């Protein structure tokens, strides 16, 4: 990928700032999401809550289903490829969607390598639990980062942990004399040049969205106040009692995240949120955030 | 007898802060020494000489404008003389006619087509000369851009490319389907400021700020 293409890809993500990206599994849901004010949709066969429940190997969705969704909406369409599955990514690029999510929600195809994203023209978003994961993905060519959170749980605690971890590491880095940066980069597995860039900028050089467990307008506003640039909602919308209402409410709360009065209004009368899962109740081998490195 | 002083309030350009490329525009205004401000509440619009509606997703912006009643607020201030510049999604919101979609603000006599090029793989960068705006060729960034298909008699075309119009203006509104705020080009921001009756405090030395970088916007969105 040439530098200009990479820049355009980073800039598309910039245009999504302050917006909500919603998981959808069919045309009807995609239209509800667009109508509610989503800035993009993530097309997939099963939302993370169902992937978690069903078990087995979770793969890239049927391209025919993604193509139908692409035809039905005019906002950007994203789809997921398995970590390391560069051929799934090639297929999604050939399908000409707008963004690929190299996602831990699907079963990893490679336990050693993530996709070399510099080989593609299409942009990638990747999940991260900390600054090291974020910068390694950016070094591999990701144009956008999101927290991993713990997808399909409706429990925001892991997304909060990941965002706070990144913020803490960025703060440490910003205050550190330059001679300490080499050791910090070594200890945390950070690509050195990018580490210096983060130190200079006081944040990631690309947008960083919240993802994994966001289920309410308050969750979204909280992640925005923690410094996220925008929000992914996976199972949180279409596993709730009134998806259209909740989708609109989360869009409102994300745009006005600093205005408690507006977040309050957005939070009223939404009906049941998706059922939540306590992280401690999930067997360790079923935790998704540990996938990838 | 009280002495009436003419209150010299600085002229402000607002950037609609609902979703999209807000920091990028503020960064450019700052480079020109122009006071910019994020606006999202009714009272924020009161003293604006101009308003920039940034790129983002037009369906999202439309939705938020209508939920919070800001559509009427913008129209009211437009009628009082506030100038408006729409980039990309912003241009869609300003159009009187949108292909296959309902009109939003409908203040500019033109027909526009959302996402006129295709997917992100069709986003591109180009260069062109816009004689009214700058003497030299300026960089243009198109991201899932709309196409202006035709304009009314009171609208002047500033840039025509292939089968579409990429920039146009009337006396009160400027529209660009590309993103000057995603390049180092300051010429369009300077041009819009002039339209608002604001002179850039920074003397014009070319259209491009060589210090601009892709991540320049991040200085307005630091974690620390």
mmCIF file of N, CA and C in Angstrom, chain A residues 62-107:
data_model
loop_
_atom_site.group_PDB
_atom_site.id
_atom_site.type_symbol
_atom_site.label_atom_id
_atom_site.label_comp_id
_atom_site.label_asym_id
_atom_site.label_seq_id
_atom_site.Cartn_x
_atom_site.Cartn_y
_atom_site.Cartn_z
ATOM 1 N N UNK A 62 -20.595 -15.016 5.314
ATOM 2 C CA UNK A 62 -20.858 -15.298 3.901
ATOM 3 C C UNK A 62 -20.792 -13.991 3.101
ATOM 4 N N UNK A 63 -19.895 -13.897 2.113
ATOM 5 C CA UNK A 63 -19.767 -12.651 1.344
ATOM 6 C C UNK A 63 -21.077 -12.224 0.678
ATOM 7 N N UNK A 64 -21.944 -13.184 0.366
ATOM 8 C CA UNK A 64 -23.225 -12.834 -0.262
ATOM 9 C C UNK A 64 -24.072 -11.995 0.690
ATOM 10 N N UNK A 65 -24.013 -12.364 1.958
ATOM 11 C CA UNK A 65 -24.773 -11.644 2.969
ATOM 12 C C UNK A 65 -24.183 -10.235 3.182
ATOM 13 N N UNK A 66 -22.860 -10.160 3.167
ATOM 14 C CA UNK A 66 -22.207 -8.841 3.314
ATOM 15 C C UNK A 66 -22.548 -7.959 2.112
ATOM 16 N N UNK A 67 -22.544 -8.562 0.916
ATOM 17 C CA UNK A 67 -22.842 -7.809 -0.309
ATOM 18 C C UNK A 67 -24.260 -7.244 -0.279
ATOM 19 N N UNK A 68 -25.196 -8.029 0.248
ATOM 20 C CA UNK A 68 -26.587 -7.556 0.344
ATOM 21 C C UNK A 68 -26.694 -6.327 1.240
ATOM 22 N N UNK A 69 -25.984 -6.382 2.363
ATOM 23 C CA UNK A 69 -26.003 -5.258 3.299
ATOM 24 C C UNK A 69 -25.354 -4.039 2.658
ATOM 25 N N UNK A 70 -24.270 -4.273 1.932
ATOM 26 C CA UNK A 70 -23.564 -3.185 1.255
ATOM 27 C C UNK A 70 -24.505 -2.485 0.274
ATOM 28 N N UNK A 71 -25.340 -3.284 -0.389
ATOM 29 C CA UNK A 71 -26.259 -2.726 -1.374
ATOM 30 C C UNK A 71 -27.390 -1.925 -0.691
ATOM 31 N N UNK A 72 -27.721 -2.326 0.527
ATOM 32 C CA UNK A 72 -28.904 -1.757 1.184
ATOM 33 C C UNK A 72 -28.648 -0.403 1.856
ATOM 34 N N UNK A 73 -27.384 -0.087 2.177
ATOM 35 C CA UNK A 73 -27.113 1.165 2.895
ATOM 36 C C UNK A 73 -26.082 2.015 2.160
ATOM 37 N N UNK A 74 -26.074 3.319 2.480
ATOM 38 C CA UNK A 74 -25.078 4.185 1.828
ATOM 39 C C UNK A 74 -23.954 4.577 2.783
ATOM 40 N N UNK A 75 -24.053 4.178 4.057
ATOM 41 C CA UNK A 75 -22.959 4.443 4.992
ATOM 42 C C UNK A 75 -21.876 3.363 4.814
ATOM 43 N N UNK A 76 -20.659 3.595 5.316
ATOM 44 C CA UNK A 76 -19.590 2.602 5.143
ATOM 45 C C UNK A 76 -19.950 1.237 5.750
ATOM 46 N N UNK A 77 -19.490 0.187 5.097
ATOM 47 C CA UNK A 77 -19.720 -1.174 5.577
ATOM 48 C C UNK A 77 -18.383 -1.806 5.951
ATOM 49 N N UNK A 78 -18.340 -2.350 7.153
ATOM 50 C CA UNK A 78 -17.161 -3.072 7.623
ATOM 51 C C UNK A 78 -17.510 -4.552 7.746
ATOM 52 N N UNK A 79 -16.493 -5.407 7.711
ATOM 53 C CA UNK A 79 -16.731 -6.824 7.986
ATOM 54 C C UNK A 79 -15.496 -7.396 8.657
ATOM 55 N N UNK A 80 -15.675 -8.529 9.325
ATOM 56 C CA UNK A 80 -14.601 -9.103 10.121
ATOM 57 C C UNK A 80 -13.877 -10.230 9.401
ATOM 58 N N UNK A 81 -12.547 -10.226 9.514
ATOM 59 C CA UNK A 81 -11.729 -11.365 9.116
ATOM 60 C C UNK A 81 -11.082 -11.928 10.380
ATOM 61 N N UNK A 82 -10.756 -13.220 10.337
ATOM 62 C CA UNK A 82 -10.091 -13.819 11.491
ATOM 63 C C UNK A 82 -8.675 -13.268 11.650
ATOM 64 N N UNK A 83 -8.198 -13.172 12.876
ATOM 65 C CA UNK A 83 -6.815 -12.739 13.113
ATOM 66 C C UNK A 83 -5.883 -13.629 12.294
ATOM 67 N N UNK A 84 -5.041 -13.001 11.490
ATOM 68 C CA UNK A 84 -4.037 -13.731 10.704
ATOM 69 C C UNK A 84 -4.562 -14.323 9.413
ATOM 70 N N UNK A 85 -5.884 -14.285 9.176
ATOM 71 C CA UNK A 85 -6.421 -14.925 7.964
ATOM 72 C C UNK A 85 -6.384 -13.956 6.792
ATOM 73 N N UNK A 86 -5.215 -13.912 6.131
ATOM 74 C CA UNK A 86 -5.030 -12.911 5.081
ATOM 75 C C UNK A 86 -5.856 -13.207 3.837
ATOM 76 N N UNK A 87 -6.291 -14.446 3.667
ATOM 77 C CA UNK A 87 -7.131 -14.729 2.489
ATOM 78 C C UNK A 87 -8.581 -14.261 2.716
ATOM 79 N N UNK A 88 -9.070 -14.433 3.940
ATOM 80 C CA UNK A 88 -10.380 -13.820 4.220
ATOM 81 C C UNK A 88 -10.313 -12.322 3.947
ATOM 82 N N UNK A 89 -9.200 -11.704 4.332
ATOM 83 C CA UNK A 89 -9.037 -10.257 4.090
ATOM 84 C C UNK A 89 -8.993 -9.961 2.589
ATOM 85 N N UNK A 90 -8.325 -10.830 1.825
ATOM 86 C CA UNK A 90 -8.286 -10.638 0.357
ATOM 87 C C UNK A 90 -9.689 -10.707 -0.230
ATOM 88 N N UNK A 91 -10.479 -11.640 0.287
ATOM 89 C CA UNK A 91 -11.862 -11.789 -0.212
ATOM 90 C C UNK A 91 -12.672 -10.531 0.094
ATOM 91 N N UNK A 92 -12.521 -10.025 1.321
ATOM 92 C CA UNK A 92 -13.277 -8.825 1.705
ATOM 93 C C UNK A 92 -12.816 -7.608 0.907
ATOM 94 N N UNK A 93 -11.528 -7.568 0.581
ATOM 95 C CA UNK A 93 -11.046 -6.471 -0.259
ATOM 96 C C UNK A 93 -11.629 -6.586 -1.670
ATOM 97 N N UNK A 94 -11.675 -7.816 -2.176
ATOM 98 C CA UNK A 94 -12.245 -8.033 -3.513
ATOM 99 C C UNK A 94 -13.730 -7.679 -3.547
ATOM 100 N N UNK A 95 -14.387 -7.835 -2.411
ATOM 101 C CA UNK A 95 -15.810 -7.508 -2.298
ATOM 102 C C UNK A 95 -16.026 -5.993 -2.244
ATOM 103 N N UNK A 96 -14.925 -5.260 -2.080
ATOM 104 C CA UNK A 96 -14.956 -3.788 -2.042
ATOM 105 C C UNK A 96 -15.841 -3.242 -0.925
ATOM 106 N N UNK A 97 -15.702 -3.811 0.254
ATOM 107 C CA UNK A 97 -16.323 -3.147 1.403
ATOM 108 C C UNK A 97 -15.408 -1.991 1.803
ATOM 109 N N UNK A 98 -15.740 -1.275 2.871
ATOM 110 C CA UNK A 98 -14.998 -0.063 3.198
ATOM 111 C C UNK A 98 -13.892 -0.268 4.232
ATOM 112 N N UNK A 99 -14.061 -1.237 5.124
ATOM 113 C CA UNK A 99 -13.104 -1.423 6.215
ATOM 114 C C UNK A 99 -13.111 -2.881 6.648
ATOM 115 N N UNK A 100 -11.958 -3.422 6.981
ATOM 116 C CA UNK A 100 -11.890 -4.782 7.533
ATOM 117 C C UNK A 100 -11.538 -4.692 9.016
ATOM 118 N N UNK A 101 -12.269 -5.444 9.827
ATOM 119 C CA UNK A 101 -11.933 -5.572 11.240
ATOM 120 C C UNK A 101 -11.225 -6.912 11.413
ATOM 121 N N UNK A 102 -9.929 -6.872 11.700
ATOM 122 C CA UNK A 102 -9.196 -8.117 12.000
ATOM 123 C C UNK A 102 -9.512 -8.411 13.453
ATOM 124 N N UNK A 103 -10.439 -9.361 13.656
ATOM 125 C CA UNK A 103 -11.142 -9.379 14.945
ATOM 126 C C UNK A 103 -10.959 -10.634 15.776
ATOM 127 N N UNK A 104 -10.732 -10.418 17.073
ATOM 128 C CA UNK A 104 -10.633 -11.499 18.054
ATOM 129 C C UNK A 104 -11.986 -12.147 18.332
ATOM 130 N N UNK A 105 -13.075 -11.532 17.828
ATOM 131 C CA UNK A 105 -14.403 -12.125 18.020
ATOM 132 C C UNK A 105 -14.507 -13.425 17.203
ATOM 133 N N UNK A 106 -13.811 -13.463 16.071
ATOM 134 C CA UNK A 106 -13.754 -14.708 15.290
ATOM 135 C C UNK A 106 -12.598 -15.559 15.819
ATOM 136 N N UNK A 107 -12.636 -16.837 15.493
ATOM 137 C CA UNK A 107 -11.581 -17.748 15.950
ATOM 138 C C UNK A 107 -10.282 -17.450 15.190
#
